[in-house]
Coordinates of N, CA, C and O in Angstrom, one line a residue:
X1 N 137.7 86.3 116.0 CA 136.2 86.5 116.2 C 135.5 86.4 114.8 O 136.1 86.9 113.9
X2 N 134.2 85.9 114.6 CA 133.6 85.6 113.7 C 132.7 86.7 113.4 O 132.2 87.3 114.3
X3 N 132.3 87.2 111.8 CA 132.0 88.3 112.0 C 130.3 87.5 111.7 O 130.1 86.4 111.2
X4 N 129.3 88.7 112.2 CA 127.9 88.1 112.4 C 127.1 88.9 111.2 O 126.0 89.3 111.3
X5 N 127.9 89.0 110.1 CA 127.2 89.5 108.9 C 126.1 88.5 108.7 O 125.0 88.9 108.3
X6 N 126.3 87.1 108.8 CA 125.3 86.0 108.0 C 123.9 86.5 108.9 O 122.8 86.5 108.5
X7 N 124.5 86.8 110.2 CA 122.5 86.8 111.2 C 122.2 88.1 110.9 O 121.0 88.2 110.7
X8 N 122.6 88.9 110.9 CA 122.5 90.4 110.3 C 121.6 90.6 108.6 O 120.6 91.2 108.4
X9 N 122.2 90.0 107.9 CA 121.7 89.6 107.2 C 120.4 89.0 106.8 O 119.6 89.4 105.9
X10 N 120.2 88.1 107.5 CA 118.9 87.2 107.6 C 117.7 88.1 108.6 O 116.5 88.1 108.5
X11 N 118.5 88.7 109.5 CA 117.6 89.5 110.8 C 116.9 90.5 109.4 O 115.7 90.7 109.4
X12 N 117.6 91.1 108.1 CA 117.3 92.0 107.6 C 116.0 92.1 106.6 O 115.4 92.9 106.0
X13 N 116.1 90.4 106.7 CA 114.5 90.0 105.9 C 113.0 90.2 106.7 O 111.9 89.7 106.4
X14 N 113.2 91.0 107.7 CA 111.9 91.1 108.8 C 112.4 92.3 108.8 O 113.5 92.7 109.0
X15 N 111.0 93.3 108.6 CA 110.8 94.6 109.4 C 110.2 94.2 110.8 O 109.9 93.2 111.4
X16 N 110.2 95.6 111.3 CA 110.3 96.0 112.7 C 108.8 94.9 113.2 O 109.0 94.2 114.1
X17 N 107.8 95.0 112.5 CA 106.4 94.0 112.6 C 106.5 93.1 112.8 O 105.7 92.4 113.5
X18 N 107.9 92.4 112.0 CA 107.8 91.1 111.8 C 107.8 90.2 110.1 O 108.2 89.3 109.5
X19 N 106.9 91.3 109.9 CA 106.8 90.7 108.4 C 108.3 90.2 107.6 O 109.5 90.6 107.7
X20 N 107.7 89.2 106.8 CA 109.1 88.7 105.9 C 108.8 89.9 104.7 O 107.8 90.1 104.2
X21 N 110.1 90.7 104.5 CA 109.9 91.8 103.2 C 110.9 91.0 102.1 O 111.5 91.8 101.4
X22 N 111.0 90.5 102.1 CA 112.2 89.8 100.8 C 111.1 88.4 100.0 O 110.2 87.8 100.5
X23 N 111.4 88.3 99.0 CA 110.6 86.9 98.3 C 111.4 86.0 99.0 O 112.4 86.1 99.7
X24 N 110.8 85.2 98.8 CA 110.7 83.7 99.4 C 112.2 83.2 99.3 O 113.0 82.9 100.2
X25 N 112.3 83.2 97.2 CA 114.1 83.1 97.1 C 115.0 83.4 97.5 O 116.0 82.7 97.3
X26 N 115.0 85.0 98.3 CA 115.8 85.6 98.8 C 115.8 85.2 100.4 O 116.9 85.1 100.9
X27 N 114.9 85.0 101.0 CA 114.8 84.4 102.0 C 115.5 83.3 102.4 O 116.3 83.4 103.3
X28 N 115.1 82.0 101.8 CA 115.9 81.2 101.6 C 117.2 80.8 101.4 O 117.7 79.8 101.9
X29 N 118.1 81.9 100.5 CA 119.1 82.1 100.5 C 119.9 82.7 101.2 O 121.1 82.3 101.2
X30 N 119.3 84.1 102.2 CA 120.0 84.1 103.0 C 119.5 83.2 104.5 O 119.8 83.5 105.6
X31 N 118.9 82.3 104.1 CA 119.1 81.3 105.7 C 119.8 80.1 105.4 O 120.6 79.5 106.1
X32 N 119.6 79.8 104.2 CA 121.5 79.2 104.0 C 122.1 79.4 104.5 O 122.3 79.0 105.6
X33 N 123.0 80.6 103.7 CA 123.7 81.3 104.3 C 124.0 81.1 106.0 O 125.0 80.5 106.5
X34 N 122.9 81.7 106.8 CA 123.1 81.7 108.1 C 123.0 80.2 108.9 O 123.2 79.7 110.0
X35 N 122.7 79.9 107.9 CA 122.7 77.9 109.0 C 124.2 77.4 108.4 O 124.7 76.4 108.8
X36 N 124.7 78.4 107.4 CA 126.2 77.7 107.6 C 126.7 78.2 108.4 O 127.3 77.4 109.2
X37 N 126.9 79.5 108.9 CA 127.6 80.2 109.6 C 127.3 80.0 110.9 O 128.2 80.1 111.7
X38 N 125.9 79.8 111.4 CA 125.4 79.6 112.8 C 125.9 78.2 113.5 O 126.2 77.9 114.6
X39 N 126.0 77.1 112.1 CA 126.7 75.9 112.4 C 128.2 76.1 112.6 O 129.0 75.3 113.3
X40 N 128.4 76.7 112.1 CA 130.0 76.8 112.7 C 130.4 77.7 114.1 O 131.6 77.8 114.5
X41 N 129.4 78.2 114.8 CA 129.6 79.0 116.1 C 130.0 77.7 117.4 O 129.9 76.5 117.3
X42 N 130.6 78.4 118.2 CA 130.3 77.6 119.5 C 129.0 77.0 120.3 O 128.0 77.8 120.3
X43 N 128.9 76.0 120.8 CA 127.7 75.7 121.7 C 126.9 76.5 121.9 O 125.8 76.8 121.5
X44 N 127.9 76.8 123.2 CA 127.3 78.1 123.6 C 126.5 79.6 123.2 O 125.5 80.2 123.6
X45 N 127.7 79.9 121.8 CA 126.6 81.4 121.2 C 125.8 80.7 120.6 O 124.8 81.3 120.3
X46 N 125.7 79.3 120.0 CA 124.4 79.0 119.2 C 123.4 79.0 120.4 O 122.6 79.9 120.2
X47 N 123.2 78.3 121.4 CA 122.4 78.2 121.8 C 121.7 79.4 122.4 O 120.6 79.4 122.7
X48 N 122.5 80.5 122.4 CA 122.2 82.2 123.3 C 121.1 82.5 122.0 O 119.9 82.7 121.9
X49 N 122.0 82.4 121.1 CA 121.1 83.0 119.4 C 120.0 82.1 119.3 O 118.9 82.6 119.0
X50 N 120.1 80.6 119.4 CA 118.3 80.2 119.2 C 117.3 80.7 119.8 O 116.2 80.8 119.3
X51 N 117.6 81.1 121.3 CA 116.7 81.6 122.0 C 116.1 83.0 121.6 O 115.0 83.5 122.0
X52 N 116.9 83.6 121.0 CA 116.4 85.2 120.3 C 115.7 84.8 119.0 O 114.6 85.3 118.8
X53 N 116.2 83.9 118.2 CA 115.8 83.7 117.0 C 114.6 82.7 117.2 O 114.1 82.5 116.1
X54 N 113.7 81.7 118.4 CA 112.8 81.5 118.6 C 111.7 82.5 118.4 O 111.0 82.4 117.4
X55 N 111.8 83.5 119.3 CA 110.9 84.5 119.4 C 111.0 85.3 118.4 O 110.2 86.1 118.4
X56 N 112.1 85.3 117.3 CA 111.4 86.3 116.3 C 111.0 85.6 114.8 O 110.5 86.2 113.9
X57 N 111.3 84.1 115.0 CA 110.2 83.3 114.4 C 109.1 82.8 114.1 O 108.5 82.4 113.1
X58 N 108.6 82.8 115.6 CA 107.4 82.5 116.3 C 106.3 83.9 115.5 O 105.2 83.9 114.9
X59 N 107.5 85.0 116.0 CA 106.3 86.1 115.8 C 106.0 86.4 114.4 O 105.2 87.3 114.3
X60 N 106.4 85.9 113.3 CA 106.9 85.6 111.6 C 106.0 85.0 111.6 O 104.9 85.5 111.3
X61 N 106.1 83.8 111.8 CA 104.9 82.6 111.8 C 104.3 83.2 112.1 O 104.1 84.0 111.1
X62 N 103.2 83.6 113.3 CA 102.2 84.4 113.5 C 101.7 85.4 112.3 O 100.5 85.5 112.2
X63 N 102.5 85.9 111.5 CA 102.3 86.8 110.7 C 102.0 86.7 109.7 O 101.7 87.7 108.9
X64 N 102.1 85.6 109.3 CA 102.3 84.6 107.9 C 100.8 83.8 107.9 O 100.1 83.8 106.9
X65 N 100.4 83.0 109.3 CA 99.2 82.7 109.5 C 98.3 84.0 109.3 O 97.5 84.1 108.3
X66 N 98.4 84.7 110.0 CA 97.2 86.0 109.9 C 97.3 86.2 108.4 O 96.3 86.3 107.8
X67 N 98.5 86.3 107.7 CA 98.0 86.8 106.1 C 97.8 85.7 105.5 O 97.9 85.8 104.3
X68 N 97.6 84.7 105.9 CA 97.3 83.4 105.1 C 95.1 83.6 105.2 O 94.1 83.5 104.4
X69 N 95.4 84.0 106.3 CA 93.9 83.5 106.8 C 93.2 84.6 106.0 O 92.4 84.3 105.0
X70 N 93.4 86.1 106.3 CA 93.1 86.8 105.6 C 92.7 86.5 104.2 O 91.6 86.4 103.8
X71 N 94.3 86.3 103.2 CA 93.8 85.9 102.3 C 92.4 84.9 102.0 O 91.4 85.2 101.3
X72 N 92.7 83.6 102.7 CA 91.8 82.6 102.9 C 90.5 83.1 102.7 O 89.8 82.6 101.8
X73 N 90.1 84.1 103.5 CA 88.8 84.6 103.7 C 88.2 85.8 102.8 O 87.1 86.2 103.0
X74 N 89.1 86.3 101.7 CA 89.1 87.0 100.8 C 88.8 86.4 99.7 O 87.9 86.6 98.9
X75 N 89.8 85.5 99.6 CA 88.9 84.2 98.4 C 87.8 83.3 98.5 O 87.3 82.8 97.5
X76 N 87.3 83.2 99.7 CA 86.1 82.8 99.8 C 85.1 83.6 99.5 O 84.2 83.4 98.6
X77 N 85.2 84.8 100.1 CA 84.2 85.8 99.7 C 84.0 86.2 98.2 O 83.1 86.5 97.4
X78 N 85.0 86.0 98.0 CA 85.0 86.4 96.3 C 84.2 85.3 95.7 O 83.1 85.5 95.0
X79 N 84.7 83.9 95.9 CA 84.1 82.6 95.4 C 82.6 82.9 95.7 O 82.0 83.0 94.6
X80 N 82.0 83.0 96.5 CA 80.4 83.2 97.1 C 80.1 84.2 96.3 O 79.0 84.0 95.8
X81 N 80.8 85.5 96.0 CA 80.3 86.1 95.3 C 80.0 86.0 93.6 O 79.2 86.5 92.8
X82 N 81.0 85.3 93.5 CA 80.9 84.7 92.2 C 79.5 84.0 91.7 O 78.8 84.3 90.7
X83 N 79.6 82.8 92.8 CA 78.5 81.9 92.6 C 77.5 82.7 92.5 O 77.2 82.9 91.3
X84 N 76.8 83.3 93.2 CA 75.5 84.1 93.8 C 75.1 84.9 91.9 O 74.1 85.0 91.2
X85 N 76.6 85.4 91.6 CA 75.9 86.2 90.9 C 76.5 84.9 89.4 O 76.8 85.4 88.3
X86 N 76.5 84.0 89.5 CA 76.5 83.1 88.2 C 75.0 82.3 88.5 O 74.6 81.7 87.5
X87 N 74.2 82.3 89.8 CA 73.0 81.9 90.0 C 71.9 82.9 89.1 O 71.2 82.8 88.1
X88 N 72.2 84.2 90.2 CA 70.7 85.0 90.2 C 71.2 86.2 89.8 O 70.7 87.2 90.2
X89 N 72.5 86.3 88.7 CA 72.8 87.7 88.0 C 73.7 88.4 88.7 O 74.0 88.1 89.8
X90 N 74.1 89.2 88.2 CA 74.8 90.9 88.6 C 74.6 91.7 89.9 O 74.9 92.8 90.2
X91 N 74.1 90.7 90.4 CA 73.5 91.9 91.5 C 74.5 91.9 92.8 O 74.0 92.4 93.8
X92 N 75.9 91.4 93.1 CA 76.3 91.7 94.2 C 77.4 92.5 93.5 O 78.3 93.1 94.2

């Protein structure tokens, strides 16, 4: 039997939210990692594990958009604030 450290592993880059808590590099390297080891499973458990690992992708993604957007809308506001006050002074 194959031991499931590689998805353990990779499951460990998401808190309970969802969020990715690891840098990007570390991320990355452990899903290496897990796409060697997931490629070597049977049919079968791969296919059981995509369907878990859909949904806790999905909900990642989701999470990643919202702090994208957020940010997005934080630099805008800053930018406008910028301008306003490189127009008409200090005042915001």
């Amino acid at each position: 039997m194959q031991s499931n450290e590689p998805y353990l592993d990779f499951l460990s880059c998401f808190n309970d939210s969802r969020n990715i808590i690891v840098s990007y590099e570390k991320l990355q390297e452990k899903m290496n990692h897990f796409n060697q080891w997931f490629l070597s499973l049977e049919q079968e458990k791969r296919e059981v594990l995509s369907q878990q690992l859909i949904l806790l992708l999905e909900e990642a993604k989701c999470k990643v958009q919202e702090e994208q957007n957020l940010l997005e809308q934080i630099l805008l506001s800053e930018n406008a604030k910028g301008r306003a006050n490189s127009t008409y002074g200090k005042f915001i």
